[in-house]
mmCIF file of C-alpha atoms in Angstrom:
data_model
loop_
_atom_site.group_PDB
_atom_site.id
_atom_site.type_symbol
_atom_site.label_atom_id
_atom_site.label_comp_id
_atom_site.label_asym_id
_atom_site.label_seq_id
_atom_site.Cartn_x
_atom_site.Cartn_y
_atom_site.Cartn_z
ATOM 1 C CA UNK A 28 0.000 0.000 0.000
ATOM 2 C CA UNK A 29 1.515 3.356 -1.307
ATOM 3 C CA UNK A 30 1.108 7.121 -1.599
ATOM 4 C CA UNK A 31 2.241 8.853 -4.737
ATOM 5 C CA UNK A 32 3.940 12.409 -4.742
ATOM 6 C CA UNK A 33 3.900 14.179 -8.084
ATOM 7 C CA UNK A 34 6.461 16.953 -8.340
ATOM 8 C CA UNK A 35 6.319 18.311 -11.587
ATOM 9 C CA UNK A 36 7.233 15.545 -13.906
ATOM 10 C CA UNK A 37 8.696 13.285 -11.228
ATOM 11 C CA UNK A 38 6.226 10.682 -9.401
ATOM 12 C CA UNK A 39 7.168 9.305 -6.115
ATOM 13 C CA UNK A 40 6.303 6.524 -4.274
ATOM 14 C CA UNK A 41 6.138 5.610 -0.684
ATOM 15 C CA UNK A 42 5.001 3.884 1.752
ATOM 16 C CA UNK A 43 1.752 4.547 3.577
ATOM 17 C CA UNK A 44 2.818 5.033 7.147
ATOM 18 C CA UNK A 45 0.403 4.787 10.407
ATOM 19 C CA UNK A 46 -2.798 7.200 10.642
ATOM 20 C CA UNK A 47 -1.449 8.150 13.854
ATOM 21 C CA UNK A 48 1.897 9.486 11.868
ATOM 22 C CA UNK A 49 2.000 13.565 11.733
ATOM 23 C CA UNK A 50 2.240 15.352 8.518
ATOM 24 C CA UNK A 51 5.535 16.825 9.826
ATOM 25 C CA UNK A 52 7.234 13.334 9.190
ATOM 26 C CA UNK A 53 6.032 12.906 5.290
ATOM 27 C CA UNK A 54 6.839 16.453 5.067
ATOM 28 C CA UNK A 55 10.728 15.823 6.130
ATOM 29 C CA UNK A 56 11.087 12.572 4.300
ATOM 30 C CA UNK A 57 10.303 14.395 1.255
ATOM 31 C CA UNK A 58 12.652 17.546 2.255
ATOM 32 C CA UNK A 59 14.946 15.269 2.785
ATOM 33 C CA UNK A 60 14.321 13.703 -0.915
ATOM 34 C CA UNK A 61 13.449 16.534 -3.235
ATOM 35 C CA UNK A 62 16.203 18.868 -1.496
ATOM 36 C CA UNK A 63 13.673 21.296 -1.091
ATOM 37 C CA UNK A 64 12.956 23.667 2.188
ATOM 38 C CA UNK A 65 9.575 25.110 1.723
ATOM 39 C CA UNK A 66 7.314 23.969 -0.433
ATOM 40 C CA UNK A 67 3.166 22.879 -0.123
ATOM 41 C CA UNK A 68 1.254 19.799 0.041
ATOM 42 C CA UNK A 69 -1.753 19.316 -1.415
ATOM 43 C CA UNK A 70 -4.035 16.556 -1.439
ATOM 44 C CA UNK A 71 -7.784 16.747 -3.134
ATOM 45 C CA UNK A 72 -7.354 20.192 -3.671
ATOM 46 C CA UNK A 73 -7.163 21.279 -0.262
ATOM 47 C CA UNK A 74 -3.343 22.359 0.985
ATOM 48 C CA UNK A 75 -2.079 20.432 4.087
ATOM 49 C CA UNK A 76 -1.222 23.071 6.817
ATOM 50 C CA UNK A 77 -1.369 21.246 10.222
ATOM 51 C CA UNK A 78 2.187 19.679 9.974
ATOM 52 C CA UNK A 79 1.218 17.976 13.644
ATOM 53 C CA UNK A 80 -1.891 16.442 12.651
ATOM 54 C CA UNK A 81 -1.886 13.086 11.903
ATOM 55 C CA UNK A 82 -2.699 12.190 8.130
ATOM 56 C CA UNK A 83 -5.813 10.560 8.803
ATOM 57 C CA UNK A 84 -7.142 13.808 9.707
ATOM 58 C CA UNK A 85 -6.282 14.572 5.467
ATOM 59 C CA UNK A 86 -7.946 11.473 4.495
ATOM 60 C CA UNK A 87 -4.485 10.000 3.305
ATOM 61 C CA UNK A 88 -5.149 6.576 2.849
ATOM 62 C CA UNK A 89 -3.468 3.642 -0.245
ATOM 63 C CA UNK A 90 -3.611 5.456 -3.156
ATOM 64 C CA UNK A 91 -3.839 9.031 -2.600
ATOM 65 C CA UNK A 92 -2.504 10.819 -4.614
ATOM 66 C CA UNK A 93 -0.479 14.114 -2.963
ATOM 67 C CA UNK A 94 1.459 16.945 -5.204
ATOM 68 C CA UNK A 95 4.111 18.735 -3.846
ATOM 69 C CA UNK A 96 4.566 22.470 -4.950
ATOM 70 C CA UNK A 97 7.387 24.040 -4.014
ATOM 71 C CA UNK A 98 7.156 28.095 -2.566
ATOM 72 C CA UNK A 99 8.661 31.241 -4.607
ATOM 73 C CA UNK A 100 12.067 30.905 -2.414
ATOM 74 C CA UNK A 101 12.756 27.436 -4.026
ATOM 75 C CA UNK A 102 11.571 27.482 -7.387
ATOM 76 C CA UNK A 103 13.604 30.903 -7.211
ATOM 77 C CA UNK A 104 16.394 29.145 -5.927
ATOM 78 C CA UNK A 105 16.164 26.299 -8.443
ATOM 79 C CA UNK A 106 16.060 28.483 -11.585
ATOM 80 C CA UNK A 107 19.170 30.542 -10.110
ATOM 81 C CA UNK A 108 21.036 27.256 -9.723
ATOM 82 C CA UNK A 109 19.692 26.209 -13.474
ATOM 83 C CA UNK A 110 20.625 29.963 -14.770
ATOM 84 C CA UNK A 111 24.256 29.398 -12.954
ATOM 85 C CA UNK A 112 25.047 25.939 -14.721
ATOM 86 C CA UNK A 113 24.166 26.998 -18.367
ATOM 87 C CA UNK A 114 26.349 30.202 -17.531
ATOM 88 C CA UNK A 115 28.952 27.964 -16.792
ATOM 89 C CA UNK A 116 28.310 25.764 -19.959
ATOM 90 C CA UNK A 117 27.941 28.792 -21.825
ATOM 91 C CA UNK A 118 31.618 30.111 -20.260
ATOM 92 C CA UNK A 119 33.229 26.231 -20.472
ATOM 93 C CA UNK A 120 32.264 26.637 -24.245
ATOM 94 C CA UNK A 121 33.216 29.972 -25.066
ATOM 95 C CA UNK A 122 37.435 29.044 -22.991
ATOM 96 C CA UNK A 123 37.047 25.609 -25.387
ATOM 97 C CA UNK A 124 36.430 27.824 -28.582
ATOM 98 C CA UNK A 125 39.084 30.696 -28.134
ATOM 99 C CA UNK A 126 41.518 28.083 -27.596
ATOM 100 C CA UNK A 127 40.731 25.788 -30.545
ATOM 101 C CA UNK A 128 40.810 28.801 -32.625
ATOM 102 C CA UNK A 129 44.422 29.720 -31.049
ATOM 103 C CA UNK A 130 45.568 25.985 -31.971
ATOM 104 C CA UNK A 131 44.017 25.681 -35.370
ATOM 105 C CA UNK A 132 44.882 28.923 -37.037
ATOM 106 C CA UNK A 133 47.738 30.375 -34.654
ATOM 107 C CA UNK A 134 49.626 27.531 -33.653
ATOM 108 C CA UNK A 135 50.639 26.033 -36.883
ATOM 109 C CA UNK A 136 51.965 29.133 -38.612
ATOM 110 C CA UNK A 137 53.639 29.706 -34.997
ATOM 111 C CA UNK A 138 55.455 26.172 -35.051
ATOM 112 C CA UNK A 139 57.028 27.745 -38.778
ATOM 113 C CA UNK A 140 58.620 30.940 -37.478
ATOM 114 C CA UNK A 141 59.616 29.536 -34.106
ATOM 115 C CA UNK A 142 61.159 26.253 -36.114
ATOM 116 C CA UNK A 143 62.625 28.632 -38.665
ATOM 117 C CA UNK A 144 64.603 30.856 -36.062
ATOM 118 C CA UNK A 145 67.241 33.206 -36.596
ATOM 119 C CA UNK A 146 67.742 31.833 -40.549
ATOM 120 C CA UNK A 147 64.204 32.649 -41.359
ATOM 121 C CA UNK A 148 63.640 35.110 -43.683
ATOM 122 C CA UNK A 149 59.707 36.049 -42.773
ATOM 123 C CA UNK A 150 58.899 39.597 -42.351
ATOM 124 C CA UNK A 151 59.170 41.330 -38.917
ATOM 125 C CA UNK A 152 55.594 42.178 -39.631
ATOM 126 C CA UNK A 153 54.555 38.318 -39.686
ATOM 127 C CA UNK A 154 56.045 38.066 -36.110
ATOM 128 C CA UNK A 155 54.679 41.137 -34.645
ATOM 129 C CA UNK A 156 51.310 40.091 -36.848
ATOM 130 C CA UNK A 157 50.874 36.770 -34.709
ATOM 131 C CA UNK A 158 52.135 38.596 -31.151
ATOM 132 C CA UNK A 159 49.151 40.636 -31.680
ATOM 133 C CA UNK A 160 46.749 37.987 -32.293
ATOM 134 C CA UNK A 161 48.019 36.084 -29.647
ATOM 135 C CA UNK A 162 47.727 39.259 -27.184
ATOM 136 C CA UNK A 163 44.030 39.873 -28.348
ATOM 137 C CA UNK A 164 43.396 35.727 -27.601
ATOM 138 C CA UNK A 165 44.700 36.191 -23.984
ATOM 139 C CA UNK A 166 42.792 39.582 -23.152
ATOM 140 C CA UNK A 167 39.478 37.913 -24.829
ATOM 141 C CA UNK A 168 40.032 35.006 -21.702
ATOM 142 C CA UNK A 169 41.410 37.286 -19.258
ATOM 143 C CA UNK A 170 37.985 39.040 -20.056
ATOM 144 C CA UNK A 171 36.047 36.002 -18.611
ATOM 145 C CA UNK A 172 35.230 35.641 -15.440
ATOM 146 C CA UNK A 173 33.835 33.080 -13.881
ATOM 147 C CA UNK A 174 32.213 32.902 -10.459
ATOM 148 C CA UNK A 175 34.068 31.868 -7.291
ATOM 149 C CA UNK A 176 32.357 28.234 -7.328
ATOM 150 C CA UNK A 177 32.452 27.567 -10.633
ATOM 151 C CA UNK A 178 35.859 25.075 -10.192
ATOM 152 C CA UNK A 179 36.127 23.563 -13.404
ATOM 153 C CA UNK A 180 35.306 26.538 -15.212
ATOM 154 C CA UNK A 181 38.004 28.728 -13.317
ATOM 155 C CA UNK A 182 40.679 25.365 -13.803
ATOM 156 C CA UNK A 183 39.944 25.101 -17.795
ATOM 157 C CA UNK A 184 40.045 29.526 -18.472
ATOM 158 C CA UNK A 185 43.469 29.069 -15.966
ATOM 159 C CA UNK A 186 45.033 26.122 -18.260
ATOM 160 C CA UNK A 187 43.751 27.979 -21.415
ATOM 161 C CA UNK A 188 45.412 31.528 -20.494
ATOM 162 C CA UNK A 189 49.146 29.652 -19.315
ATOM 163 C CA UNK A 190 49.314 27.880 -22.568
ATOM 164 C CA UNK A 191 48.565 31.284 -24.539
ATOM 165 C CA UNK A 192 51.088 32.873 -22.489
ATOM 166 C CA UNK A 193 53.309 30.170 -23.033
ATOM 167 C CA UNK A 194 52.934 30.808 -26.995
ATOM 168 C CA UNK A 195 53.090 34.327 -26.629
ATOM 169 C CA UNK A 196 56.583 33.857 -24.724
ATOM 170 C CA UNK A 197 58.054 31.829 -26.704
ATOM 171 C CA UNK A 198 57.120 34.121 -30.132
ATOM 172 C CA UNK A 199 58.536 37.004 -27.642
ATOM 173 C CA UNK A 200 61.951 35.181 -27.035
ATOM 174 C CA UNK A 201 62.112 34.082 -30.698
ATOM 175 C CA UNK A 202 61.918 38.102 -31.630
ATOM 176 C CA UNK A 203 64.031 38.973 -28.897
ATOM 177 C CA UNK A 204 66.965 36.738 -30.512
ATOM 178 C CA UNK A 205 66.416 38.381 -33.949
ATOM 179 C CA UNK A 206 66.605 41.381 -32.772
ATOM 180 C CA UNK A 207 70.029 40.329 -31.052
ATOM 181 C CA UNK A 208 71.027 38.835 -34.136
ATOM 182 C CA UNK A 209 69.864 41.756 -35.648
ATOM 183 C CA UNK A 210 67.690 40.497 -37.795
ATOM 184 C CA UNK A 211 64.428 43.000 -37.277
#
C-alpha cells in the first residue's frame, strides 16, 4: 500500500505510514528527498497546513494521490542554480572555442617561425602580426570571469590563459633573438 507524490514531472512513491503518523514526518522525508525547504502539500485540492496532525485527519489513505509544490524561495532558488550551470556551460564553451581557434589557425603558422629561427627570412611584420593575435586571444580570456564556485570553469580559463602565455613567450623570445642577431 503506497502514496504517490507528483512533483512536476517526477512521481514518487512511498510507503503509507500509520494514521497516527504527523504530517511533519512525510513532510521531512520528502525535504529530505526533493532537497527542497519550503514547499506545499496538497491533497484533493485542499493544501495540508497542520504539519502535527496526523494524516488521517487529510484522508491520506493507499492510493492518494499528494502533489508537492514548491514556494517562490525554491523554485527561485532552483532556476538561479539552473541559470548558474548553463552560464557555466555557456563560459566552459566559449574558454574551449578561443583556444581551438588559437591551436588551429595560430599555432601552426607559430610552429614555422619559431622552427625557422634566426635563418628565417619572414617579415618582422609576420612576427609582430601573430604577437598581436596572440595578445588579443589572452585579453578575450582574461575578459572572462567566472564565479568563485564555478571550479572547473576557473581550472579550464586558468590552463587555457598559461598555454597562450606560453605561446606568446616563446614568439617574444624568438623576436628577442632576432633582434640580437639583428635580424628585425
Amino acid at each position: 500500500m503506497s502514496v504517490t507524490v507528483k512533483w512536476g514531472r517526477d512521481r514518487l512513491a512511498f510507503a503509507l505510514p500509520p494514521k497516527d503518523t504527523p504530517l511533519s514526518a512525510i513532510r521531512q522525508s520528502l525535504r529530505e528527498y526533493t532537497q527542497l525547504h519550503s514547499f506545499k502539500l496538497v491533497h484533493k485540492g485542499a493544501v495540508l497546513r497542520d504539519d502535527h496532525a496526523p494524516i488521517s485527519q487529510y484522508h491520506i489513505t493507499a492510493g492518494s494521490v499528494l502533489m508537492l509544490i514548491p514556494t517562490a524561495d525554491d523554485a527561485q532558488a532552483q532556476a538561479q542554480a539552473q541559470a548558474a550551470s548553463s552560464q557555466e556551460s555557456a563560459l566552459l564553451t566559449t574558454v574551449t572555442t578561443e583556444l581551438a581557434t588559437v591551436r588551429s589557425s595560430l599555432v601552426p603558422e607559430l610552429n614555422q617561425l619559431l622552427t625557422a629561427g634566426l635563418s628565417s627570412q619572414f617579415p618582422a611584420k609576420d612576427y609582430l602580426r601573430l604577437g598581436e593575435l596572440l595578445l588579443q586571444s589572452l585579453l578575450r580570456l582574461d575578459a572572462l570571469a567566472p564565479e568563485r564556485d564555478w571550479e572547473q570553469a576557473r581550472k579550464q580559463r586558468k590552463d587555457a590563459v598559461k598555454e597562450v602565455q606560453g605561446l606568446l613567450d616563446a614568439l617574444d623570445e624568438t623576436i628577442a633573438a632576432r633582434k640580437a642577431a639583428g635580424l628585425q
